[in-house]
Amino acid sequence: MASDRGEEAELAKAYRPVDVEPGIFQRWLDADVFNPDGKGSRADWSKQPFVVIQPPPNVTGSLHLGHAQRSTVEDIMTRHARMQGRPSLFLPGLDHASIAAQYVLDKRLATKGETRQSLGRDKYLEAMWEFVRETRETILSQQRSVGASLDMSRLRFTMDEVSAAAVREAFVRLFREGLAYRTEALIHWCPGCRTSVSDLEVVPKETTGSLWTMRYHLVDESTGAADPDAWIAVATTRPETLLGDTAVAVNPDDPRYTALIGRQALVPFVNRPVPIIADSVVEMGFGTGAVKITPAHDQNDYDTGKRHGLPMITVLDDTAHINENGAQYAGLDRFEARKQIVAALEGQGDLESIKAHEMMLGRCQRSDDVVEPRLKTQWFIRVAPLAAAALEATRSGKTQILPERFVKVWEHWMTEMRDWNVSRQLWWGHRIPAWYCPDGHTTVTADPAGPPACEVCSRPVAELRQDDDIFDTWFSSGLWPFSTLGWPQKTRDFERFYPGSVMETAYDIIFFWVARMMMLGIHLTGEAPFHTVYLSGLIRDPYGQKMSKTKGNSVDPLETISEVGADALRFALINGSAPGNDSKLGPEKIENARNFANKLWNVARFVLGAKPGSIPDGATRQLPDREKLGPADRWILSRAAETVAAVDRAMALYGFGDVSQILYEALWNEYCDWGVELAKIRLADESLSASEREATWWTLVDALDTYLRLLHPTMPFVTEAIWDRLPHTAGDPKLLIVADWPIVRSDVMDATAESEVASLIDLVRAVRNARAEAKIEPAAWLPVEVYVPESLGPTFEALRPAIERLSRARPLTRSAGVGAIRQGAEGGLSVIAGDIEAMVRPAAKDEAQEERDRARLERELAEAQGLLAASRARLANEAFTSKAPAAVVDGVRARTAELEELVARLAQRLS
RNA sequence: GGGCGGUUAGCUCAGCGGUUAGAGCGCCUCGUUUACACCGAGGAUGUCACAGGUUCGAAUCCUGUACCGCCCACCA
């Protein structure tokens, strides 16, 4: 393709992404430009490296729109930095996603009649590795199809050896510092996944349950037996846990129960006498005001139990069946046990009532099973000191959170966070490097071979037993920004690329991931892992719902890419979206983006095809000689320079949506609609010298070159394809991806050209408007007389052929004064555009047409008068003139004068 | 229960203290001028949710209200 450069490249009439994109990606790969150390890299190592951190997608996953959007944002930042010459790293990776991967694999095994348990740990892990080998390429290739310029030479997987070493090292350090500890505590248990999960993995869901009110008979103090006539009624949503009850609690201030405090109640079925205790957690107004306390199966009760030193009786096993402590209910599933217990209570007359009850029920994020609080011995990370350091980093500005409104959420959460349970009773993940000896000592080591012996009593390793559990996936994800760079080794990459620049992710994993990276990163490396946290919004369907395959409302990014191309998809995902805001993506938006890609493609076709024959093929691009330029040329160059400045400003604020909008408007409304249209006429103007026509063409090329550079991060494929065919300067690299980001060229900024050309564009618009409103045959050429102020004369003359053609004016005559035009107004269409006045002369007298024109002028007059009145009223307001800034007051004065002038002119035309 | 967003043209959204509130789509009228009908020219459409307040000036800032959405929270 490179060899086509300069030749008359035949381009398809419509932009066809399929013809263009695969080849381009391959060219980038061949040139080795994604790797900042690659042979095609033009990285300037004296500049601050740019490192974007992406959440590594799940190995078993496939691309959805959320990924596509994030990859796009990350890629835009990376490409932008790369073009600025900064060594830029966009590191690809995969997450092993313990629980999610096991969930998927288990389902798969189930179709073959196998289970995790039937295979056993080793076989299961083998199966997992095999599975992961199959799936891992999918998501990576999908990311590439969006155009993500990932440096594949640095691909990392959270289960690779580098990551494993980091996990062990991190854990050992935390353990030695007392920040990792093992204890029995109440944790969330998912009976479906058969593992504990962290607080975050429990999703509370609105559920209609029942509130059962049941009687616990009091223990007769003299006989020690249940008193059939005395009871305390308790309300519960979980009757089956009564098997594990060890108290009944009432509020100490509740007069109804004061007399009962200190007495014993008998738990049904298990016939356990338990104390009636007083605790202020009990709400007097709820239920009966008396609560059964099951410390081993409820967070609240656990706390109450701790406060009162109550026994904790576990009645559920790993599969949520009643265990041996459940008397006759042992072996029953929790819900079956509930049913039977309720029935039994009712049978013995101890069930007072059943009421429907709205409540929040915790379910497993992964399997949707109802999560069971229960006691387990697990490893925890002491979070308070880590969170404090993370908070310090955001408060001091070492790490900035965008958009800012998330800071409050962040602060709140980091302040309230409970210790993090990192043990998982799963197999796919990093096994906890802790060994226990029969004497109860714990030995922890980073050595992959394990410890030689118990570090307390020196028992040989053979007598030690390694912890069966693995770490929560987020523990290894939390090390991602540095484990990927080889930490704890002081590698070259770690030195150069840590800490990262921007961490990009959707706001829904701010706690799961961002918080953990911050805490672990600061603690283990001494530095916050990134300077900026950029939080993206979620992509929703056109109805604002989360997309999901089961709902059938999901847009498949790959399908979209095959239809409209990655560029259009990227543009659609970025345009009109603001950081942290959810955005909706429907077919219209994608179509609009596709149209934009096509527009760009076609204007490039035009420019390439319009090359004057006097310019040899393969000529080097040069900035045209300013002397040879027409006003429209100066205008377009100036507009392009202004656009560079505007894009730079938006980029600095991470306003990628703004960037896309600025470029959309500049390219379509300015460059295509006027720049190219004006240039066409000049290019065909035989009265100009060849060098002048060449200068106009070079201007088009120059501005297009600028726009392509600016647009490249957002739409890498089309821009690369077009740029390839455009003439280049000697210093240009072969590929746009490594070309220099445009600098703001103040030397081509030209305020005079901008305002003069804008005035004449307004004139053309006004003439067109008058003609259309009067319903004049669009194709008709009509004589137009025009008056332009003296100062505009030269520009007007230079653009005369263009104005003629674009406003279909023939002949276009210039009148010496306004008066002359106004005098001959009879039957003509009056046009006022700023300082310029014109008169369009229809071929024949047409009463209806005149009437329509008059109506138009009257409307314009009324409008101008309204505005004038408003302006005058403002100036008449003493408070305004004295208090508003001088510039604003002057602006209104000038505006008023203009309006007065306009009103006078319109009135004169109508008289 | 606490917190955070949102409420702007028929639809989706941008604008977040200063002239006449914008875009895309849709709609209406025209149009095959040799880049583009995935196009061009022109047009219509808004008490910027509501009520107060601050200000010379409010869609924009403050307070409250109403809906909608999300996040956090141990009423069993």
PDB file of N, CA, C and O in Angstrom, chain A residues 431-483:
ATOM      1  N   ARG A 431      -2.925 -19.886  44.942  1.00  0.00           N
ATOM      2  CA  ARG A 431      -3.107 -20.553  46.229  1.00  0.00           C
ATOM      3  C   ARG A 431      -2.402 -19.744  47.320  1.00  0.00           C
ATOM      4  O   ARG A 431      -1.295 -19.231  47.115  1.00  0.00           O
ATOM      5  N   ILE A 432      -3.062 -19.652  48.445  1.00  0.00           N
ATOM      6  CA  ILE A 432      -2.499 -18.848  49.526  1.00  0.00           C
ATOM      7  C   ILE A 432      -1.225 -19.512  50.036  1.00  0.00           C
ATOM      8  O   ILE A 432      -1.235 -20.692  50.423  1.00  0.00           O
ATOM      9  N   PRO A 433      -0.108 -18.805  50.016  1.00  0.00           N
ATOM     10  CA  PRO A 433       1.183 -19.428  50.389  1.00  0.00           C
ATOM     11  C   PRO A 433       1.369 -19.464  51.903  1.00  0.00           C
ATOM     12  O   PRO A 433       2.314 -18.909  52.438  1.00  0.00           O
ATOM     13  N   ALA A 434       0.425 -20.122  52.565  1.00  0.00           N
ATOM     14  CA  ALA A 434       0.505 -20.241  54.020  1.00  0.00           C
ATOM     15  C   ALA A 434       0.442 -21.714  54.372  1.00  0.00           C
ATOM     16  O   ALA A 434      -0.367 -22.448  53.817  1.00  0.00           O
ATOM     17  N   TRP A 435       1.341 -22.125  55.277  1.00  0.00           N
ATOM     18  CA  TRP A 435       1.408 -23.532  55.691  1.00  0.00           C
ATOM     19  C   TRP A 435       1.163 -23.613  57.195  1.00  0.00           C
ATOM     20  O   TRP A 435       1.622 -22.742  57.946  1.00  0.00           O
ATOM     21  N   TYR A 436       0.419 -24.625  57.587  1.00  0.00           N
ATOM     22  CA  TYR A 436       0.088 -24.767  58.990  1.00  0.00           C
ATOM     23  C   TYR A 436       0.678 -26.058  59.506  1.00  0.00           C
ATOM     24  O   TYR A 436       0.619 -27.092  58.824  1.00  0.00           O
ATOM     25  N   CYS A 437       1.242 -25.984  60.701  1.00  0.00           N
ATOM     26  CA  CYS A 437       1.764 -27.217  61.266  1.00  0.00           C
ATOM     27  C   CYS A 437       0.791 -27.730  62.312  1.00  0.00           C
ATOM     28  O   CYS A 437      -0.056 -27.004  62.792  1.00  0.00           O
ATOM     29  N   PRO A 438       0.887 -28.969  62.660  1.00  0.00           N
ATOM     30  CA  PRO A 438      -0.098 -29.561  63.575  1.00  0.00           C
ATOM     31  C   PRO A 438      -0.171 -28.821  64.910  1.00  0.00           C
ATOM     32  O   PRO A 438      -1.181 -28.873  65.589  1.00  0.00           O
ATOM     33  N   ASP A 439       0.892 -28.094  65.239  1.00  0.00           N
ATOM     34  CA  ASP A 439       0.870 -27.363  66.498  1.00  0.00           C
ATOM     35  C   ASP A 439       0.183 -26.004  66.352  1.00  0.00           C
ATOM     36  O   ASP A 439       0.177 -25.193  67.277  1.00  0.00           O
ATOM     37  N   GLY A 440      -0.323 -25.743  65.153  1.00  0.00           N
ATOM     38  CA  GLY A 440      -1.082 -24.510  64.970  1.00  0.00           C
ATOM     39  C   GLY A 440      -0.254 -23.318  64.533  1.00  0.00           C
ATOM     40  O   GLY A 440      -0.770 -22.210  64.452  1.00  0.00           O
ATOM     41  N   HIS A 441       1.013 -23.555  64.237  1.00  0.00           N
ATOM     42  CA  HIS A 441       1.822 -22.419  63.770  1.00  0.00           C
ATOM     43  C   HIS A 441       1.574 -22.150  62.295  1.00  0.00           C
ATOM     44  O   HIS A 441       1.291 -23.066  61.532  1.00  0.00           O
ATOM     45  N   THR A 442       1.738 -20.924  61.915  1.00  0.00           N
ATOM     46  CA  THR A 442       1.546 -20.530  60.521  1.00  0.00           C
ATOM     47  C   THR A 442       2.868 -20.086  59.916  1.00  0.00           C
ATOM     48  O   THR A 442       3.588 -19.290  60.522  1.00  0.00           O
ATOM     49  N   THR A 443       3.172 -20.646  58.758  1.00  0.00           N
ATOM     50  CA  THR A 443       4.384 -20.231  58.052  1.00  0.00           C
ATOM     51  C   THR A 443       3.993 -19.703  56.681  1.00  0.00           C
ATOM     52  O   THR A 443       3.249 -20.346  55.950  1.00  0.00           O
ATOM     53  N   VAL A 444       4.492 -18.546  56.375  1.00  0.00           N
ATOM     54  CA  VAL A 444       4.144 -17.909  55.117  1.00  0.00           C
ATOM     55  C   VAL A 444       5.421 -17.662  54.342  1.00  0.00           C
ATOM     56  O   VAL A 444       6.440 -17.265  54.928  1.00  0.00           O
ATOM     57  N   THR A 445       5.396 -17.948  53.053  1.00  0.00           N
ATOM     58  CA  THR A 445       6.622 -17.724  52.280  1.00  0.00           C
ATOM     59  C   THR A 445       6.325 -17.328  50.845  1.00  0.00           C
ATOM     60  O   THR A 445       5.307 -17.718  50.279  1.00  0.00           O
ATOM     61  N   ALA A 446       7.250 -16.562  50.299  1.00  0.00           N
ATOM     62  CA  ALA A 446       7.128 -16.161  48.907  1.00  0.00           C
ATOM     63  C   ALA A 446       7.829 -17.154  47.992  1.00  0.00           C
ATOM     64  O   ALA A 446       7.747 -17.052  46.775  1.00  0.00           O
ATOM     65  N   ASP A 447       8.494 -18.101  48.591  1.00  0.00           N
ATOM     66  CA  ASP A 447       9.218 -19.094  47.808  1.00  0.00           C
ATOM     67  C   ASP A 447       8.217 -20.019  47.115  1.00  0.00           C
ATOM     68  O   ASP A 447       7.422 -20.678  47.784  1.00  0.00           O
ATOM     69  N   PRO A 448       8.279 -20.091  45.798  1.00  0.00           N
ATOM     70  CA  PRO A 448       7.317 -20.931  45.090  1.00  0.00           C
ATOM     71  C   PRO A 448       7.415 -22.400  45.520  1.00  0.00           C
ATOM     72  O   PRO A 448       6.443 -23.142  45.401  1.00  0.00           O
ATOM     73  N   ALA A 449       8.551 -22.802  46.026  1.00  0.00           N
ATOM     74  CA  ALA A 449       8.711 -24.195  46.450  1.00  0.00           C
ATOM     75  C   ALA A 449       8.123 -24.444  47.833  1.00  0.00           C
ATOM     76  O   ALA A 449       8.080 -25.575  48.301  1.00  0.00           O
ATOM     77  N   GLY A 450       7.693 -23.379  48.491  1.00  0.00           N
ATOM     78  CA  GLY A 450       7.154 -23.541  49.836  1.00  0.00           C
ATOM     79  C   GLY A 450       8.253 -23.414  50.870  1.00  0.00           C
ATOM     80  O   GLY A 450       9.443 -23.335  50.521  1.00  0.00           O
ATOM     81  N   PRO A 451       7.886 -23.414  52.151  1.00  0.00           N
ATOM     82  CA  PRO A 451       8.883 -23.243  53.213  1.00  0.00           C
ATOM     83  C   PRO A 451       9.614 -24.550  53.449  1.00  0.00           C
ATOM     84  O   PRO A 451       9.059 -25.620  53.212  1.00  0.00           O
ATOM     85  N   PRO A 452      10.851 -24.483  53.911  1.00  0.00           N
ATOM     86  CA  PRO A 452      11.576 -25.722  54.238  1.00  0.00           C
ATOM     87  C   PRO A 452      10.990 -26.387  55.481  1.00  0.00           C
ATOM     88  O   PRO A 452      10.955 -27.609  55.579  1.00  0.00           O
ATOM     89  N   ALA A 453      10.504 -25.566  56.392  1.00  0.00           N
ATOM     90  CA  ALA A 453       9.996 -26.110  57.656  1.00  0.00           C
ATOM     91  C   ALA A 453       9.145 -25.071  58.351  1.00  0.00           C
ATOM     92  O   ALA A 453       9.101 -23.926  57.919  1.00  0.00           O
ATOM     93  N   CYS A 454       8.468 -25.514  59.404  1.00  0.00           N
ATOM     94  CA  CYS A 454       7.664 -24.561  60.164  1.00  0.00           C
ATOM     95  C   CYS A 454       8.585 -23.508  60.757  1.00  0.00           C
ATOM     96  O   CYS A 454       9.611 -23.840  61.363  1.00  0.00           O
ATOM     97  N   GLU A 455       8.252 -22.251  60.573  1.00  0.00           N
ATOM     98  CA  GLU A 455       9.198 -21.239  61.023  1.00  0.00           C
ATOM     99  C   GLU A 455       9.136 -21.004  62.527  1.00  0.00           C
ATOM    100  O   GLU A 455       9.993 -20.335  63.072  1.00  0.00           O
ATOM    101  N   VAL A 456       8.162 -21.611  63.182  1.00  0.00           N
ATOM    102  CA  VAL A 456       8.106 -21.476  64.637  1.00  0.00           C
ATOM    103  C   VAL A 456       8.775 -22.666  65.315  1.00  0.00           C
ATOM    104  O   VAL A 456       9.667 -22.518  66.134  1.00  0.00           O
ATOM    105  N   CYS A 457       8.340 -23.886  64.927  1.00  0.00           N
ATOM    106  CA  CYS A 457       8.828 -25.053  65.637  1.00  0.00           C
ATOM    107  C   CYS A 457       9.732 -25.953  64.788  1.00  0.00           C
ATOM    108  O   CYS A 457      10.115 -27.038  65.205  1.00  0.00           O
ATOM    109  N   SER A 458      10.008 -25.479  63.545  1.00  0.00           N
ATOM    110  CA  SER A 458      10.938 -26.209  62.678  1.00  0.00           C
ATOM    111  C   SER A 458      10.511 -27.607  62.266  1.00  0.00           C
ATOM    112  O   SER A 458      11.325 -28.406  61.826  1.00  0.00           O
ATOM    113  N   ARG A 459       9.243 -27.911  62.419  1.00  0.00           N
ATOM    114  CA  ARG A 459       8.783 -29.189  61.879  1.00  0.00           C
ATOM    115  C   ARG A 459       9.039 -29.213  60.381  1.00  0.00           C
ATOM    116  O   ARG A 459       8.842 -28.207  59.701  1.00  0.00           O
ATOM    117  N   PRO A 460       9.432 -30.317  59.837  1.00  0.00           N
ATOM    118  CA  PRO A 460       9.711 -30.386  58.393  1.00  0.00           C
ATOM    119  C   PRO A 460       8.457 -30.137  57.557  1.00  0.00           C
ATOM    120  O   PRO A 460       7.339 -30.382  58.011  1.00  0.00           O
ATOM    121  N   VAL A 461       8.703 -29.663  56.368  1.00  0.00           N
ATOM    122  CA  VAL A 461       7.600 -29.273  55.505  1.00  0.00           C
ATOM    123  C   VAL A 461       6.625 -30.418  55.275  1.00  0.00           C
ATOM    124  O   VAL A 461       5.423 -30.203  55.090  1.00  0.00           O
ATOM    125  N   ALA A 462       7.136 -31.622  55.279  1.00  0.00           N
ATOM    126  CA  ALA A 462       6.272 -32.780  55.037  1.00  0.00           C
ATOM    127  C   ALA A 462       5.139 -32.869  56.042  1.00  0.00           C
ATOM    128  O   ALA A 462       4.079 -33.411  55.754  1.00  0.00           O
ATOM    129  N   GLU A 463       5.370 -32.320  57.215  1.00  0.00           N
ATOM    130  CA  GLU A 463       4.322 -32.389  58.229  1.00  0.00           C
ATOM    131  C   GLU A 463       3.395 -31.174  58.194  1.00  0.00           C
ATOM    132  O   GLU A 463       2.450 -31.084  58.962  1.00  0.00           O
ATOM    133  N   LEU A 464       3.741 -30.239  57.323  1.00  0.00           N
ATOM    134  CA  LEU A 464       2.902 -29.036  57.222  1.00  0.00           C
ATOM    135  C   LEU A 464       1.830 -29.238  56.163  1.00  0.00           C
ATOM    136  O   LEU A 464       1.963 -30.070  55.268  1.00  0.00           O
ATOM    137  N   ARG A 465       0.818 -28.450  56.307  1.00  0.00           N
ATOM    138  CA  ARG A 465      -0.269 -28.533  55.335  1.00  0.00           C
ATOM    139  C   ARG A 465      -0.491 -27.134  54.762  1.00  0.00           C
ATOM    140  O   ARG A 465      -0.641 -26.162  55.504  1.00  0.00           O
ATOM    141  N   GLN A 466      -0.506 -27.045  53.419  1.00  0.00           N
ATOM    142  CA  GLN A 466      -0.720 -25.716  52.834  1.00  0.00           C
ATOM    143  C   GLN A 466      -2.211 -25.391  52.863  1.00  0.00           C
ATOM    144  O   GLN A 466      -3.069 -26.274  52.717  1.00  0.00           O
ATOM    145  N   ASP A 467      -2.504 -24.156  53.045  1.00  0.00           N
ATOM    146  CA  ASP A 467      -3.888 -23.673  52.999  1.00  0.00           C
ATOM    147  C   ASP A 467      -4.499 -24.111  51.671  1.00  0.00           C
ATOM    148  O   ASP A 467      -3.873 -24.019  50.624  1.00  0.00           O
ATOM    149  N   ASP A 468      -5.722 -24.621  51.742  1.00  0.00           N
ATOM    150  CA  ASP A 468      -6.384 -25.095  50.528  1.00  0.00           C
ATOM    151  C   ASP A 468      -6.952 -23.948  49.694  1.00  0.00           C
ATOM    152  O   ASP A 468      -7.283 -24.128  48.532  1.00  0.00           O
ATOM    153  N   ASP A 469      -7.080 -22.808  50.327  1.00  0.00           N
ATOM    154  CA  ASP A 469      -7.792 -21.722  49.657  1.00  0.00           C
ATOM    155  C   ASP A 469      -6.915 -20.939  48.686  1.00  0.00           C
ATOM    156  O   ASP A 469      -5.688 -21.015  48.722  1.00  0.00           O
ATOM    157  N   ILE A 470      -7.577 -20.207  47.848  1.00  0.00           N
ATOM    158  CA  ILE A 470      -6.868 -19.307  46.928  1.00  0.00           C
ATOM    159  C   ILE A 470      -7.241 -17.868  47.288  1.00  0.00           C
ATOM    160  O   ILE A 470      -8.140 -17.622  48.084  1.00  0.00           O
ATOM    161  N   PHE A 471      -6.550 -16.945  46.660  1.00  0.00           N
ATOM    162  CA  PHE A 471      -6.854 -15.540  46.902  1.00  0.00           C
ATOM    163  C   PHE A 471      -8.021 -15.059  46.046  1.00  0.00           C
ATOM    164  O   PHE A 471      -8.185 -15.495  44.901  1.00  0.00           O
ATOM    165  N   ASP A 472      -8.749 -14.133  46.608  1.00  0.00           N
ATOM    166  CA  ASP A 472      -9.741 -13.374  45.847  1.00  0.00           C
ATOM    167  C   ASP A 472      -9.038 -12.827  44.591  1.00  0.00           C
ATOM    168  O   ASP A 472      -7.909 -12.355  44.656  1.00  0.00           O
ATOM    169  N   THR A 473      -9.696 -12.941  43.453  1.00  0.00           N
ATOM    170  CA  THR A 473      -9.111 -12.474  42.204  1.00  0.00           C
ATOM    171  C   THR A 473      -8.641 -11.029  42.296  1.00  0.00           C
ATOM    172  O   THR A 473      -7.630 -10.643  41.725  1.00  0.00           O
ATOM    173  N   TRP A 474      -9.408 -10.241  43.041  1.00  0.00           N
ATOM    174  CA  TRP A 474      -9.069  -8.816  43.105  1.00  0.00           C
ATOM    175  C   TRP A 474      -7.782  -8.560  43.864  1.00  0.00           C
ATOM    176  O   TRP A 474      -7.241  -7.463  43.818  1.00  0.00           O
ATOM    177  N   PHE A 475      -7.321  -9.585  44.583  1.00  0.00           N
ATOM    178  CA  PHE A 475      -6.037  -9.411  45.255  1.00  0.00           C
ATOM    179  C   PHE A 475      -4.937  -9.322  44.197  1.00  0.00           C
ATOM    180  O   PHE A 475      -4.083  -8.444  44.248  1.00  0.00           O
ATOM    181  N   SER A 476      -4.977 -10.207  43.206  1.00  0.00           N
ATOM    182  CA  SER A 476      -3.959 -10.106  42.154  1.00  0.00           C
ATOM    183  C   SER A 476      -4.240  -8.924  41.219  1.00  0.00           C
ATOM    184  O   SER A 476      -3.323  -8.267  40.748  1.00  0.00           O
ATOM    185  N   SER A 477      -5.531  -8.633  40.990  1.00  0.00           N
ATOM    186  CA  SER A 477      -5.854  -7.467  40.154  1.00  0.00           C
ATOM    187  C   SER A 477      -5.365  -6.187  40.821  1.00  0.00           C
ATOM    188  O   SER A 477      -4.985  -5.235  40.152  1.00  0.00           O
ATOM    189  N   GLY A 478      -5.379  -6.208  42.132  1.00  0.00           N
ATOM    190  CA  GLY A 478      -4.953  -5.016  42.861  1.00  0.00           C
ATOM    191  C   GLY A 478      -3.478  -4.716  42.691  1.00  0.00           C
ATOM    192  O   GLY A 478      -3.021  -3.612  42.963  1.00  0.00           O
ATOM    193  N   LEU A 479      -2.724  -5.719  42.238  1.00  0.00           N
ATOM    194  CA  LEU A 479      -1.288  -5.530  42.028  1.00  0.00           C
ATOM    195  C   LEU A 479      -0.980  -5.178  40.571  1.00  0.00           C
ATOM    196  O   LEU A 479       0.167  -4.954  40.203  1.00  0.00           O
ATOM    197  N   TRP A 480      -2.031  -5.172  39.769  1.00  0.00           N
ATOM    198  CA  TRP A 480      -1.881  -5.064  38.311  1.00  0.00           C
ATOM    199  C   TRP A 480      -0.956  -3.948  37.818  1.00  0.00           C
ATOM    200  O   TRP A 480      -0.085  -4.204  36.962  1.00  0.00           O
ATOM    201  N   PRO A 481      -1.077  -2.728  38.319  1.00  0.00           N
ATOM    202  CA  PRO A 481      -0.259  -1.661  37.745  1.00  0.00           C
ATOM    203  C   PRO A 481       1.244  -1.902  37.877  1.00  0.00           C
ATOM    204  O   PRO A 481       2.020  -1.340  37.122  1.00  0.00           O
ATOM    205  N   PHE A 482       1.644  -2.727  38.842  1.00  0.00           N
ATOM    206  CA  PHE A 482       3.089  -2.959  38.982  1.00  0.00           C
ATOM    207  C   PHE A 482       3.502  -4.405  38.786  1.00  0.00           C
ATOM    208  O   PHE A 482       4.601  -4.680  38.343  1.00  0.00           O
ATOM    209  N   SER A 483       2.574  -5.340  39.056  1.00  0.00           N
ATOM    210  CA  SER A 483       2.950  -6.742  38.820  1.00  0.00           C
ATOM    211  C   SER A 483       3.199  -6.947  37.327  1.00  0.00           C
ATOM    212  O   SER A 483       4.051  -7.736  36.929  1.00  0.00           O
TER     213      SER A 483
END
